[in-house]
Tab-separated table of C-alpha atoms in Angstrom:
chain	number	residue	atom	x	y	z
A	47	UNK	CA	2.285	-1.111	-25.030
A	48	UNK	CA	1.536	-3.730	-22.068
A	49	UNK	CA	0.012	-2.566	-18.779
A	50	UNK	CA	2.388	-3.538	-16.225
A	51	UNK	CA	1.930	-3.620	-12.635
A	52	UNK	CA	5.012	-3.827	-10.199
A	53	UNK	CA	3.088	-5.154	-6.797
A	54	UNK	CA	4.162	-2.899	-3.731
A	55	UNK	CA	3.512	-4.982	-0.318
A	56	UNK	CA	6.177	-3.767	1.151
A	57	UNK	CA	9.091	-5.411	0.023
A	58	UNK	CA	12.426	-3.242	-1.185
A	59	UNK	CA	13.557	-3.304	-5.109
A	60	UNK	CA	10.535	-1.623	-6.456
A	61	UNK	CA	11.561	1.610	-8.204
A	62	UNK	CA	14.770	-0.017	-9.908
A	63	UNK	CA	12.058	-2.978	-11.383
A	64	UNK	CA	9.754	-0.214	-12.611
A	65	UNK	CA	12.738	1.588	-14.119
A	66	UNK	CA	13.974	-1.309	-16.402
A	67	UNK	CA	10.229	-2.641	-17.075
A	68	UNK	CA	9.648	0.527	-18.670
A	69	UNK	CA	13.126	0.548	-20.202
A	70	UNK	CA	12.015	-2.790	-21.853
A	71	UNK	CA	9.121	-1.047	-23.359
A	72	UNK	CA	6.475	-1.323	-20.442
A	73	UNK	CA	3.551	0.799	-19.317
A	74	UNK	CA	4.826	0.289	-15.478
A	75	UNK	CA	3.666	1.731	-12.175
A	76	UNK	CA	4.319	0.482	-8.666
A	77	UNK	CA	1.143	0.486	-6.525
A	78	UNK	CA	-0.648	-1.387	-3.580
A	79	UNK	CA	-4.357	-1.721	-5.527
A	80	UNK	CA	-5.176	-5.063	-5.537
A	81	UNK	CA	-8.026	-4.103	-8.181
A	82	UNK	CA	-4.763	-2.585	-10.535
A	83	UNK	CA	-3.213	-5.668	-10.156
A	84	UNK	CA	-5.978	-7.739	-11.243
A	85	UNK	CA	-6.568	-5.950	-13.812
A	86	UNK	CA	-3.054	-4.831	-15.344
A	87	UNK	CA	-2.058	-7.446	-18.467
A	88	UNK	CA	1.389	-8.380	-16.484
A	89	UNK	CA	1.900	-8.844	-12.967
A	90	UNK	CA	5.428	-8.720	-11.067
A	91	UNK	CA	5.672	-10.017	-7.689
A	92	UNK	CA	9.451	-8.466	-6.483
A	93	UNK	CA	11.162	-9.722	-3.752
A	94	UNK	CA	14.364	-9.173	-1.453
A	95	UNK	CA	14.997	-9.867	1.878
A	96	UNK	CA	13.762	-13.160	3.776
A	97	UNK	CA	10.568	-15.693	2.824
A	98	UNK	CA	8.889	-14.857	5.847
A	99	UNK	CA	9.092	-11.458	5.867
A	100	UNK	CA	7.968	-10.908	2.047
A	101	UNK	CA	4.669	-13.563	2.756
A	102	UNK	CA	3.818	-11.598	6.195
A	103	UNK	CA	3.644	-8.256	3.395
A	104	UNK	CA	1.348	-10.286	0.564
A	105	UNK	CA	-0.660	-11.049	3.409
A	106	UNK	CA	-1.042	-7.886	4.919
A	107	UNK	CA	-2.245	-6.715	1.926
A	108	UNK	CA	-4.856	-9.395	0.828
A	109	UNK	CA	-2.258	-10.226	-2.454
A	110	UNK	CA	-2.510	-13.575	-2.209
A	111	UNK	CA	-5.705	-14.305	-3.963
A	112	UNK	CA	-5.130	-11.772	-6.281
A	113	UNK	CA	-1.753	-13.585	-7.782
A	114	UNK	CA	-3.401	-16.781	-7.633
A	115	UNK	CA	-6.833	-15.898	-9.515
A	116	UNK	CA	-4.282	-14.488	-12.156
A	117	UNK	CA	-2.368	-17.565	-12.499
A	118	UNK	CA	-5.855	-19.658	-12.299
A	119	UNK	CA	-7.471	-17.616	-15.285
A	120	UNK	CA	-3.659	-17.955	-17.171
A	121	UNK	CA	-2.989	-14.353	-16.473
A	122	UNK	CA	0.738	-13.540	-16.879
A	123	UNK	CA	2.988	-12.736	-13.208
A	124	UNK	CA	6.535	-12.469	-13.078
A	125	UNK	CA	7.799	-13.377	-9.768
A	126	UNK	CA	11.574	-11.605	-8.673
A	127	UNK	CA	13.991	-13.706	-6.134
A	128	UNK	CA	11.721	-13.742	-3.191
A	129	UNK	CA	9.152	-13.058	-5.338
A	130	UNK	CA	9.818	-15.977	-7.164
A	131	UNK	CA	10.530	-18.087	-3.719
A	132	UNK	CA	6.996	-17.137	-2.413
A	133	UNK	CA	5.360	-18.785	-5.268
A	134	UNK	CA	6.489	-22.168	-3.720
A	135	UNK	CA	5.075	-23.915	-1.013
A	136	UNK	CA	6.830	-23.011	1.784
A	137	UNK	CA	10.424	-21.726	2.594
A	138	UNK	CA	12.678	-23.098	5.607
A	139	UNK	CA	14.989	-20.508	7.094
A	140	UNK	CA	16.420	-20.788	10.299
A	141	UNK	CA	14.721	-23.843	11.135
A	142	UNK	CA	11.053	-22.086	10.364
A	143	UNK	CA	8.996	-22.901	8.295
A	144	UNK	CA	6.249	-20.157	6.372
A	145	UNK	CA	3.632	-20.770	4.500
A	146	UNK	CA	4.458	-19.867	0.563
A	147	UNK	CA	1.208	-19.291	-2.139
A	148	UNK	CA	1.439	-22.944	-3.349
A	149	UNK	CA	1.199	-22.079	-7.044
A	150	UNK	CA	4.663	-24.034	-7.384
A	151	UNK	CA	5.250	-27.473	-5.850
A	152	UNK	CA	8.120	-27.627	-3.434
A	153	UNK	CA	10.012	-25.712	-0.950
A	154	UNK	CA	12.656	-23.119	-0.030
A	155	UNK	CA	15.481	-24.283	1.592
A	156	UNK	CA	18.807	-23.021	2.482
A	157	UNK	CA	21.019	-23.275	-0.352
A	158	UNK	CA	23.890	-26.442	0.265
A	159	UNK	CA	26.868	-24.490	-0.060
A	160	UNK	CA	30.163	-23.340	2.015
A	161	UNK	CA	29.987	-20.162	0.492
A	162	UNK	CA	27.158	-18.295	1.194
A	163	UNK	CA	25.121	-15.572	0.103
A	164	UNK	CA	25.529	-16.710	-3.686
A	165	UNK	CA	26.393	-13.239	-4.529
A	166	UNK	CA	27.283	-11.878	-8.257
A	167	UNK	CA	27.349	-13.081	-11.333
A	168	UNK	CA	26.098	-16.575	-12.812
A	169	UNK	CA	25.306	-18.624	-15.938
A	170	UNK	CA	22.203	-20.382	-15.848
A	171	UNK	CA	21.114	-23.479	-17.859
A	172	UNK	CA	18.026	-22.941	-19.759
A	173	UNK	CA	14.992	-24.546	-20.417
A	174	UNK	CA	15.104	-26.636	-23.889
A	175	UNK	CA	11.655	-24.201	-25.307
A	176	UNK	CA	12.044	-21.778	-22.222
A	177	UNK	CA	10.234	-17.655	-23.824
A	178	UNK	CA	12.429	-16.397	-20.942
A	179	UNK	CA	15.443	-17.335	-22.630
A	180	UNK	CA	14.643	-17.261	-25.733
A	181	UNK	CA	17.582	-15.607	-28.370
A	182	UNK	CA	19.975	-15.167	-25.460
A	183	UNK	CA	23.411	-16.165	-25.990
A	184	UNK	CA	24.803	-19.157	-24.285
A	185	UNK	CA	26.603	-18.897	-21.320
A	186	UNK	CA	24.502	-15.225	-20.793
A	187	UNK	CA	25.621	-14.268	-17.182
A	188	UNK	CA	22.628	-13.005	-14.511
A	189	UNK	CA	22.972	-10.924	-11.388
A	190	UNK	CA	21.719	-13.587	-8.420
A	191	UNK	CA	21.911	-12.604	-4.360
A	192	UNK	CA	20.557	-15.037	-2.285
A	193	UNK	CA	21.476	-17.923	0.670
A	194	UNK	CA	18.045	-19.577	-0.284
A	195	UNK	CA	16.796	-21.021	-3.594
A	196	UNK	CA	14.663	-24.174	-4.519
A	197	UNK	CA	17.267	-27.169	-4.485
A	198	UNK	CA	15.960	-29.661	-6.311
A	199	UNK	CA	15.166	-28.682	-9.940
A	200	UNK	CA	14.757	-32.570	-11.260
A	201	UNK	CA	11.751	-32.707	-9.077
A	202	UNK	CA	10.014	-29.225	-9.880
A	203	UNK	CA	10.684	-30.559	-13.850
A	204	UNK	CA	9.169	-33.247	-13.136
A	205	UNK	CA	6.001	-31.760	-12.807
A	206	UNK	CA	5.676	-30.372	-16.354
A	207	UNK	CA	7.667	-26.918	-15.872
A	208	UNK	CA	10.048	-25.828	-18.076
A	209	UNK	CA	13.414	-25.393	-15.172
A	210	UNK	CA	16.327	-23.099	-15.840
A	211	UNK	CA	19.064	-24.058	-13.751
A	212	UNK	CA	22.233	-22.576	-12.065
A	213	UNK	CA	24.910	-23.971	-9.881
A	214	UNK	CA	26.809	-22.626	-6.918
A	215	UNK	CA	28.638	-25.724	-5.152
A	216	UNK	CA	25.227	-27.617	-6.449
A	217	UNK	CA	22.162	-27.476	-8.647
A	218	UNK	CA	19.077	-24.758	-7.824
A	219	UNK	CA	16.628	-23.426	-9.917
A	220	UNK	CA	17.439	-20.146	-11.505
A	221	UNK	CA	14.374	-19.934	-13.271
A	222	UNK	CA	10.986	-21.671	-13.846
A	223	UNK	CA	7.976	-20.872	-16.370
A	224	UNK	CA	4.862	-22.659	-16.075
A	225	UNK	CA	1.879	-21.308	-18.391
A	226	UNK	CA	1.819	-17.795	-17.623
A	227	UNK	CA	3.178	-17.703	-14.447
A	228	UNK	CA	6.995	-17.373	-14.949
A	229	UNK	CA	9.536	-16.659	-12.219
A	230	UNK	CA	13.396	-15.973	-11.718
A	231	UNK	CA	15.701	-16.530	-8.654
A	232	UNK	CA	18.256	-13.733	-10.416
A	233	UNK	CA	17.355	-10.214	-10.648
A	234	UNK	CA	17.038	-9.129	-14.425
A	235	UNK	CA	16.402	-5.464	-13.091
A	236	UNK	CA	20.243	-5.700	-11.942
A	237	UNK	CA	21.219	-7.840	-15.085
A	238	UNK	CA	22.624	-5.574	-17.141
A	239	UNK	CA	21.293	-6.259	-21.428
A	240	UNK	CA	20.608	-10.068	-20.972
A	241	UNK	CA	18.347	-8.779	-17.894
A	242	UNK	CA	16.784	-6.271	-20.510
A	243	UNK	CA	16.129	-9.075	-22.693
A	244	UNK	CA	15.058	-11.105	-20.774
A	245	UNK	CA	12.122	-8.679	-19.509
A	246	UNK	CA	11.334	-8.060	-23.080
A	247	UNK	CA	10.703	-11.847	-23.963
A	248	UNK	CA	8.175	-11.598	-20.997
A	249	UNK	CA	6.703	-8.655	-21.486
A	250	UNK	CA	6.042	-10.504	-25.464
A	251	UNK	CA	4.041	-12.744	-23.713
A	252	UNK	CA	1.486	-9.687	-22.641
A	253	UNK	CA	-1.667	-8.895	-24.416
A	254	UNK	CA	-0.660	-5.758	-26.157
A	255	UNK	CA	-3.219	-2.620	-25.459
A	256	UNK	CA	-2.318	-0.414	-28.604
């Protein structure tokens, strides 16, 4: 069984991502110690709420260099929504712009649609060789909510991830997987079995301790 380490800095969505990481077969706790979250095999980096917000909380806390000396040394994380958006460059809401972690290229950006928040259930477009996906039906449905998302998947591929996309009046990236860092706009906590799933596949990418 895989050490697991949901990262608390603050941000809300913590005790139902412990609850299905442990469902999935995990060895999960939710703590602040940066030294547990060096050290744990897997790394999740939750998120709700807005960009700036969840960055002002990693940095409170000194996370920063923590998630990227994992993802330096090829050390798994899971980023969640905004945990996933913080990985990026930098997010634009309301015309302001916040410094993200740079371990993805690109930005945040409101999502181009009439309808906003994209709230509910999706289908996402996976990655031809995406380990997230891996086994899951076609047309598997996630549980997204979000106004904010990376908007221009082509260019992110471009780079040599592996992009899982969705579309809500447009294109965004659902998910993305690049060596061991792996991310997902959706929330698999609140995804029902192909959330379950889809936290296993991950978690079969962690060292296993027994």
């Amino acid at each position: 069984m895989s050490d697991v380490v949901v990262l608390d800095y603050g941000s809300g969505n913590l005790r139902s991502a412990e609850r299905a990481l442990a469902a999935a077969g995990a060895d999960v706790r939710v703590t602040d110690d940066l030294s547990a979250a060096a050290d744990a095999d897997g790394l999740v980096v939750p998120g709700v709420g807005a960009f700036a917000a969840c960055m002002a909380g990693i940095e409170a806390l000194g996370a920063g260099p923590v998630i990227a000396e994992r993802v330096a040394a090829g050390r798994p994380v899971l980023g969640i929504c905004v945990g996933m958006q913080v990985l990026f460059e930098h997010g634009d809401e309301h015309g302001v712009v916040t410094k993200g972690l740079g371990l993805l290229p690109g930005g945040v950006t409101r999502l181009p649609a009439t309808r906003l928040p994209h709230m509910g259930w999706n289908t996402v477009r996976p990655a031809p060789g995406s380990v997230l996906f891996a086994g899951l039906p076609a047309q598997s449905r996630f549980y997204f909510v979000h106004s904010y998302g990376v908007v221009e998947p082509a260019a992110l591929g471009a780079t040599g991830a592996l992009v899982t996309t969705a579309h809500h009046e447009g294109d965004f990236v659902a998910a993305v997987e690049r060596g061991s860092l792996h991310a997902a706009q959706f929330h698999p906590e609140k995804s029902a079995d192909t959330g379950a799933a889809l936290l296993r596949n991950w978690l079969g990418t962690l060292p296993d301790r027994d």
